[in-house]
CSV table of C-alpha atoms in Angstrom, one decimal:
chain,number,residue,atom,x,y,z
A,1,MET,CA,234.8,229.3,158.7
A,2,SER,CA,237.2,232.1,159.6
A,3,SER,CA,239.0,232.7,163.1
A,4,GLU,CA,236.6,232.6,166.4
A,5,PRO,CA,235.1,236.1,167.4
A,6,GLN,CA,237.2,237.4,170.6
A,7,ILE,CA,235.3,238.1,173.8
A,8,ASN,CA,233.7,242.0,173.0
A,9,PRO,CA,233.9,243.6,177.0
A,10,SER,CA,230.9,245.6,176.2
A,11,ILE,CA,228.9,242.4,175.5
A,12,ASP,CA,227.5,241.2,179.1
A,13,TYR,CA,226.0,238.1,177.7
A,14,SER,CA,225.1,236.0,174.2
A,15,VAL,CA,222.0,234.0,173.5
A,16,VAL,CA,222.4,230.9,170.8
A,17,ILE,CA,219.6,229.5,169.0
A,18,PRO,CA,219.7,226.4,167.4
A,19,PHE,CA,217.2,225.9,164.4
A,20,TYR,CA,216.5,223.1,162.0
A,21,ASN,CA,213.2,223.3,159.9
A,22,GLU,CA,211.3,225.7,162.4
A,23,GLU,CA,210.0,227.6,159.9
A,24,THR,CA,206.9,228.1,161.6
A,25,ASN,CA,208.4,228.6,165.4
A,26,VAL,CA,211.1,231.3,164.3
A,27,LYS,CA,209.2,234.3,163.8
A,28,PRO,CA,207.3,233.7,167.5
A,29,VAL,CA,210.2,232.7,168.9
A,30,LEU,CA,212.1,235.9,168.1
A,31,GLU,CA,209.8,238.1,168.9
A,32,GLU,CA,209.0,236.5,172.7
A,33,LEU,CA,212.4,236.8,173.0
A,34,ARG,CA,213.2,240.1,171.9
A,35,SER,CA,210.6,241.5,174.1
A,36,VAL,CA,212.1,240.0,176.9
A,37,LEU,CA,215.6,241.1,176.5
A,38,GLU,CA,214.7,244.5,175.8
A,39,LYS,CA,213.8,244.7,179.3
A,40,GLU,CA,216.9,243.7,180.7
A,41,ALA,CA,219.7,245.4,181.7
A,42,GLY,CA,223.0,245.0,180.1
A,43,ARG,CA,224.2,244.8,176.6
A,44,PHE,CA,223.5,241.6,174.4
A,45,GLU,CA,223.9,239.8,171.5
A,46,ILE,CA,221.9,237.0,169.7
A,47,VAL,CA,223.6,234.6,167.5
A,48,LEU,CA,221.0,231.9,165.5
A,49,VAL,CA,222.3,228.8,163.9
A,50,ASN,CA,220.3,227.4,160.8
A,51,ASP,CA,221.4,223.9,160.6
A,52,GLY,CA,221.2,223.3,157.1
A,53,SER,CA,217.4,223.2,157.5
A,54,SER,CA,215.4,222.1,154.3
A,55,ASP,CA,212.0,224.6,154.5
A,56,GLY,CA,212.0,228.4,154.9
A,57,THR,CA,214.0,228.7,158.3
A,58,LEU,CA,216.4,230.8,156.9
A,59,ASP,CA,214.5,233.2,155.2
A,60,GLN,CA,212.3,233.5,158.6
A,61,LEU,CA,215.5,234.3,160.6
A,62,LYS,CA,216.8,236.8,157.6
A,63,ALA,CA,213.4,238.9,157.9
A,64,CYS,CA,213.3,238.5,161.4
A,65,ILE,CA,216.7,240.2,162.1
A,66,ARG,CA,216.4,242.8,159.6
A,67,ASP,CA,216.1,245.6,162.2
A,68,TRP,CA,217.8,244.0,165.1
A,69,SER,CA,221.3,245.0,164.8
A,70,THR,CA,222.3,243.0,167.7
A,71,ALA,CA,221.5,239.6,166.0
A,72,ARG,CA,223.2,237.4,163.3
A,73,ILE,CA,222.8,234.0,161.7
A,74,ILE,CA,225.4,231.3,161.6
A,75,ASP,CA,224.3,229.4,158.3
A,76,LEU,CA,225.4,225.7,158.3
A,77,VAL,CA,225.5,224.5,154.7
A,78,GLN,CA,224.2,220.9,155.8
A,79,ASN,CA,222.1,219.5,158.8
A,80,SER,CA,225.1,218.6,161.2
A,81,GLY,CA,222.8,217.9,164.4
A,82,GLN,CA,222.3,219.7,167.5
A,83,GLY,CA,225.6,219.5,169.3
A,84,ALA,CA,227.5,220.7,166.3
A,85,ALA,CA,225.3,223.7,165.6
A,86,LEU,CA,225.4,224.7,169.4
A,87,MET,CA,229.3,224.1,169.5
A,88,VAL,CA,229.5,226.6,166.3
A,89,GLY,CA,227.2,229.1,167.8
A,90,ILE,CA,229.0,229.5,170.9
A,91,LYS,CA,232.6,229.5,169.5
A,92,ASN,CA,230.8,232.4,167.4
A,93,CYS,CA,229.8,234.4,170.7
A,94,ARG,CA,231.4,237.3,171.7
A,95,GLY,CA,229.8,238.0,175.2
A,96,LYS,CA,231.3,237.2,178.9
A,97,LYS,CA,228.4,235.2,179.7
A,98,ILE,CA,226.2,232.9,177.3
A,99,ILE,CA,222.7,231.4,176.8
A,100,LEU,CA,221.3,228.5,175.4
A,101,LEU,CA,217.7,228.4,174.1
A,102,ASP,CA,216.3,225.8,172.1
A,103,GLY,CA,214.1,226.9,168.9
A,104,ASP,CA,211.0,225.3,168.8
A,105,GLY,CA,209.2,227.4,171.7
A,106,GLN,CA,209.1,225.3,174.4
A,107,ASN,CA,212.0,226.9,176.6
A,108,ASP,CA,210.3,230.5,178.1
A,109,PRO,CA,212.4,233.4,177.4
A,110,GLY,CA,211.1,234.9,180.6
A,111,ASP,CA,213.4,232.3,182.4
A,112,ILE,CA,216.6,233.9,180.9
A,113,PRO,CA,217.0,236.5,183.9
A,114,LYS,CA,217.2,233.8,186.3
A,115,ALA,CA,219.4,232.5,184.7
A,116,LEU,CA,221.4,235.8,184.3
A,117,GLN,CA,221.2,236.0,188.0
A,118,LEU,CA,222.1,232.7,188.9
A,119,LEU,CA,225.7,233.3,187.0
A,120,ALA,CA,226.6,236.1,189.1
A,121,ARG,CA,227.4,233.3,191.7
A,122,PHE,CA,227.9,229.8,189.8
A,123,ASP,CA,229.8,229.1,186.6
A,124,PHE,CA,227.2,226.9,184.7
A,125,VAL,CA,223.6,226.8,185.0
A,126,VAL,CA,220.5,224.4,183.7
A,127,GLY,CA,217.2,224.9,184.0
A,128,HIS,CA,214.7,222.1,185.5
A,129,ARG,CA,211.3,221.6,183.5
A,130,VAL,CA,209.1,221.4,186.4
A,131,ASN,CA,205.5,220.8,184.5
A,132,ARG,CA,206.7,219.2,181.3
A,133,HIS,CA,204.3,219.6,178.1
A,134,ASP,CA,205.9,216.5,176.4
A,135,ASP,CA,203.9,213.0,175.5
A,136,LEU,CA,204.3,210.0,178.4
A,137,LYS,CA,206.9,208.2,175.7
A,138,ARG,CA,209.0,211.0,175.5
A,139,ARG,CA,209.1,211.8,179.3
A,140,LEU,CA,209.7,208.2,179.8
A,141,MET,CA,212.7,208.3,177.8
A,142,SER,CA,214.1,211.4,179.1
A,143,GLN,CA,213.7,210.3,182.7
A,144,PHE,CA,215.5,206.7,182.1
A,145,ALA,CA,218.4,208.5,179.7
A,146,ASN,CA,219.1,211.3,182.9
A,147,PHE,CA,219.1,208.1,185.6
A,148,VAL,CA,221.8,206.2,183.5
A,149,ARG,CA,223.8,209.6,183.1
A,150,ARG,CA,223.2,210.7,186.2
A,151,VAL,CA,224.7,207.4,187.6
A,152,PHE,CA,227.9,206.8,185.4
A,153,THR,CA,229.0,210.8,185.5
A,154,ASN,CA,227.2,211.8,189.2
A,155,ASP,CA,226.9,215.2,187.6
A,156,GLY,CA,224.1,215.8,190.2
A,157,VAL,CA,221.7,217.3,187.6
A,158,SER,CA,218.3,215.9,187.3
A,159,ASP,CA,217.3,217.2,183.6
A,160,THR,CA,220.3,218.2,181.4
A,161,GLY,CA,217.9,218.0,178.3
A,162,CYS,CA,216.2,221.1,178.9
A,163,GLY,CA,217.2,223.7,176.3
A,164,LEU,CA,218.2,226.5,178.6
A,165,LYS,CA,221.4,226.6,180.0
A,166,GLY,CA,224.1,229.4,180.9
A,167,PHE,CA,227.5,229.3,181.8
A,168,ASP,CA,230.7,231.9,181.8
A,169,ARG,CA,232.7,232.3,178.8
A,170,GLN,CA,235.4,230.2,180.6
A,171,VAL,CA,233.5,226.8,180.5
A,172,ILE,CA,233.7,226.9,177.0
A,173,ASP,CA,237.4,224.9,177.2
A,174,ALA,CA,235.5,222.1,179.2
A,175,PHE,CA,233.3,221.0,176.0
A,176,ILE,CA,234.1,218.0,173.6
A,177,PRO,CA,232.8,217.9,170.0
A,178,ILE,CA,230.2,215.1,170.7
A,179,GLN,CA,226.9,214.8,168.9
A,180,THR,CA,224.5,214.9,172.4
A,181,LEU,CA,226.9,217.7,173.8
A,182,TYR,CA,223.6,219.4,174.9
A,183,SER,CA,223.2,216.3,177.5
A,184,PHE,CA,226.6,216.4,178.7
A,185,MET,CA,227.5,220.0,179.3
A,186,PRO,CA,227.1,219.9,183.3
A,187,ALA,CA,229.1,216.8,183.4
A,188,LEU,CA,231.9,218.2,181.5
A,189,ALA,CA,231.9,222.0,183.4
A,190,LYS,CA,231.8,219.4,186.5
A,191,ALA,CA,234.8,217.7,185.5
A,192,ALA,CA,236.9,220.6,184.7
A,193,GLY,CA,236.4,221.9,188.4
A,194,PHE,CA,233.7,224.6,187.7
A,195,THR,CA,230.5,225.6,190.1
A,196,ILE,CA,227.1,223.8,188.8
A,197,ALA,CA,223.3,224.8,189.9
A,198,GLU,CA,220.1,223.7,188.6
A,199,PHE,CA,216.9,226.2,188.6
A,200,PRO,CA,213.2,225.4,187.7
A,201,VAL,CA,212.0,226.5,184.6
A,202,ASN,CA,208.8,226.8,182.9
A,203,HIS,CA,208.2,224.4,180.1
A,204,ARG,CA,205.2,224.9,177.1
A,205,PRO,CA,203.9,222.8,174.5
A,206,ARG,CA,205.6,222.7,171.0
A,207,ARG,CA,204.2,225.8,169.2
A,208,SER,CA,204.2,223.8,165.9
A,209,GLY,CA,206.1,221.5,163.6
A,210,ILE,CA,207.4,218.0,165.0
A,211,ALA,CA,209.9,217.2,167.2
A,212,LYS,CA,213.5,215.6,165.8
A,213,TYR,CA,213.7,213.0,168.9
A,214,ASN,CA,213.4,209.3,168.0
A,215,LEU,CA,215.0,206.1,169.8
A,216,ARG,CA,218.5,206.8,168.3
A,217,VAL,CA,218.5,210.5,169.9
A,218,PHE,CA,217.1,209.9,173.3
A,219,LEU,CA,219.1,206.4,173.6
A,220,TRP,CA,222.0,204.7,171.3
A,221,ARG,CA,223.8,208.5,170.4
A,222,PRO,CA,223.9,209.4,174.3
A,223,ALA,CA,224.8,206.0,175.2
A,224,LEU,CA,227.7,206.1,172.7
A,225,ASP,CA,228.7,209.4,173.9
A,226,LEU,CA,228.4,208.7,177.5
A,227,LEU,CA,231.6,206.5,177.2
A,228,GLY,CA,233.8,209.2,175.5
A,229,VAL,CA,232.3,211.7,178.3
A,230,CYS,CA,233.1,209.4,181.1
A,231,TRP,CA,236.8,208.3,179.6
A,232,PHE,CA,237.5,212.0,179.1
A,233,SER,CA,236.7,213.5,182.6
A,234,ARG,CA,238.5,210.6,184.7
A,235,ARG,CA,241.6,211.9,182.5
A,236,ARG,CA,241.0,215.6,182.1
A,237,SER,CA,243.0,218.1,184.3
A,238,ARG,CA,240.5,220.1,186.7
A,239,ARG,CA,240.6,223.7,186.5
A,240,VAL,CA,243.5,225.3,188.7
A,241,GLN,CA,243.3,228.6,190.7
A,242,ALA,CA,246.4,230.3,191.5
A,243,ARG,CA,247.4,233.9,192.0
A,244,GLN,CA,250.7,235.7,191.5
A,245,ILE,CA,252.9,237.1,194.0
A,246,GLY,CA,256.0,239.8,193.0
A,247,ALA,CA,259.0,240.5,194.8
A,248,GLU,CA,257.1,244.0,195.8
A,249,SER,CA,254.6,242.4,197.8
A,250,VAL,CA,256.9,239.8,199.5
A,251,GLY,CA,259.1,242.3,200.3
A,252,ALA,CA,255.9,244.5,202.1
A,253,ASN,CA,254.5,241.5,204.6
A,254,ARG,CA,258.3,241.5,205.7
């Protein structure tokens, strides 16, 4: 891939959505997103990542952005996993703030304005799904994974599995390339010294298709990544805030 895009001061925020075999969800997700964002103040861009889908997801994405100049597609040649797809999308953003959203329609784009409001006061924000519309098995696995992660990382977040997240552009440097990056973004941001907030969001049943999660995705991959995150977080430098003082200002205070 060519050099990464630089920040564009005229773009207030970027919205990143990864898709993997979501052919039937692409159109309703993007239509709903468009209706929400076009009512919002501020300029935005949409970065859609096709994670090597084997169905008609890419064709649906192309059809949906034909008359949407603010949207573009990043097409991954092969399936690389949600963590990698998110990182590619994030690194191709040009906005000052970045919003993440899942491509299955379970996140409500109507919650994006709340995330943007909080980003005026915090560096990183993550949704908390109040009334989850998942089966019992998935909810139990999620609760267990969240409990273990909180114990080891002390990130203070109750639901890192929520796909709706937002952060200031400078937080990108806190992330590391791991398969389950979406689960450890708050921990990595906190370890780097950024401020974090959690807020309640709406959660809907999956529109169509099947979930891509299993025990390997929910437990084994996060367990391995947890070791790396803990090691990295304890050894990385925290963000340092400083100001520059010139000779003129020193003289003025005498």
